[in-house]
């Protein structure tokens, strides 16, 4: 009896552990920043530990994770992914930074002294498995730490490297280029840093930010890497790998690593390996997906979904058109047939999703992730509203504000637990084929159907900050009942599909609702009025257009672009009505109009099919100004550029102009030098622009966030770097916080101009820009630390000189006053 129950128990446990990966939700932990279970291992005596310095070890370890198993489990996740636990280079004096994160290996087969030892790691694995949770280890094969470099062709050893000046594992210790026998072993590629990320040869063979690139073509290197990582499967019984920097290693390496003789997959069944190929696609394009697809063919059975991550940020956080996300969702169906897509809203290498936005936006994004197929990952701290990427959860770690953050009662912790539980109850969220049935050319509605063999769900999301209305055309049979199964900030009543599959719906701002498409049906009443109108689908409007129509309805209402608050009631006189469309109040491009007809009482309501039309307008110049050359010296002419040679005169503004097309505003800035030293996607670096827009009819803020300066009045701020853009409102802005983000404006380079496009819907479609003021300031931003570049008396490599931390963070500036009569 006892024996049988044990066998049964083992069987049940293995079902849990070996359930499909797409049924799981994973919690991602940076070991050093999660929890300190053993303070004795924090300081190894090399000045590599400080809980006040984000560049150093903070004290988190494997024992700390074990102590917090219940906290992790109660969130409802099915396992953890941990940053590499292997022995690291603790301090690199060449870059003044430490390997607390685990990606700078010293020895691939040893647990780092700060994190514990092999026994701790085995215990962690055992405790996780006892709790039906999996353990995924982050691995690196592309590089070790930064132990050598070629400085203008001359080989140099990083003699100040801590704790050793070379890796300690054979053959990676053979890194002295000046020793002919070591050189000939060719364990390394013996290269300089990658300078051109578009050059495929450099990308595979050169050093990524100084990290010594392993010769992954060399058979010895291949064997030892394979053996090193099999070691963890055998010793610790880990269940999967997250594979760092996969695109910097040749694809045939991966084939051999996973599928070759004694490959990873021969070691353990159902072993997952998800690769990091950090590529994203432009809106409505799929270059990244195409490249990521090739990794599934090279041995990976799972990949991180970076294209989706970017689209979620663009659309849900950045207010860009929901049709972008609709496209991305449908494009994923194909990829999902190849393997597991690991979904996430942020990670340890990027700004946290919550930074610069509101909790409600974070919640919507997380919920969205839980409604679509893939294996969602929650980055630690998300469940406590963290905004700092690598802040510590524990009191004595860096960035903790000297508080423990393991609060299971917090609102966002409960929210995440609830949405994970919702996902588990609904197989279509994990297995459904996704079909988008409604999306917009602006922020607003995204509606899609999830179709799995077990159930069909309809998801309705509104990404905008206004209530939306639509009449969606579907393939569903009339009378079908859509049963409300989840409601976030919306309505929880059921919906009935109307005649011909139409669903009229109003959707509150920032809400997400899920409906089960049931087999139940009711009879629907057919309300049909006579209606004729002169605006037809796809009509192009270039000047004022008079809409005229006839109907036997008592009342006619219309809505523009699904804006519930644009509801306009028309007078119907002798069965006729008319109104005017003024194209200058619209962004160029596609728009839509929805008519609602009513009889004597509310029950007699008919929504018509939406009619789309195009606004096509000429652009109009609103302002142009030249700025002196060489005045990029701060307000008093004392500022100096950082001394690194990559700084030219990027912060010198030489001219600016403003145009509009309809209600879309376009700002152009011409810098003296345009550089791309760090491969910025928007095509410029070593300068950022903080642009303040004043709508004279409104009273906004005075302080320029983080810039030690104030002006009379501003209502919107645009913050543009070569990597990102944001439009903020002055609401919520202060000396040291940006306001609420409204949109990510598009940024392009055109003939030496930086062109920033702000859709009018984000500015609430002003009728005129006359007398609006635009104040442009230039500075630079430290992308690693996510803050403005500091200023000091003396300039340094990456520090601006000629002032101090209380001086205005403005290198050059320019004001434009718009004429729009
Ligand atoms: Ca510790
Ligand atoms: Ca490489
Ligand atoms: Ca190096
Ligand atoms: Ca200038």
Tab-separated table of N, CA and C and ligand atoms in Angstrom, residues 627-632 652-654 812, ligand 4:
chain	number	residue	atom	x	y	z
A	627	UNK	N	20.175	78.424	-34.869
A	627	UNK	CA	20.794	78.624	-33.565
A	627	UNK	C	22.296	78.788	-33.795
A	628	UNK	N	22.958	79.632	-32.998
A	628	UNK	CA	24.392	79.822	-33.221
A	628	UNK	C	25.178	78.506	-33.162
A	629	UNK	N	26.233	78.435	-33.963
A	629	UNK	CA	27.127	77.288	-33.899
A	629	UNK	C	28.155	77.554	-32.805
A	630	UNK	N	28.398	76.543	-31.949
A	630	UNK	CA	29.439	76.704	-30.938
A	630	UNK	C	28.954	77.263	-29.614
A	631	UNK	N	27.628	77.416	-29.434
A	631	UNK	CA	27.127	77.903	-28.139
A	631	UNK	C	26.715	76.739	-27.232
A	632	UNK	N	27.229	75.538	-27.541
A	632	UNK	CA	26.915	74.361	-26.722
A	632	UNK	C	27.861	74.322	-25.536
A	652	UNK	N	25.314	70.408	-29.855
A	652	UNK	CA	25.137	71.746	-30.439
A	652	UNK	C	23.955	71.721	-31.417
A	653	UNK	N	22.914	72.467	-31.070
A	653	UNK	CA	21.756	72.577	-31.967
A	653	UNK	C	22.087	73.653	-32.990
A	654	UNK	N	21.956	73.366	-34.285
A	654	UNK	CA	22.219	74.442	-35.238
A	654	UNK	C	20.951	74.975	-35.907
A	812	UNK	N	22.724	73.119	-24.757
A	812	UNK	CA	22.315	74.125	-25.735
A	812	UNK	C	20.797	74.165	-25.686
B	4	LIG	CA1	23.816	75.946	-31.052
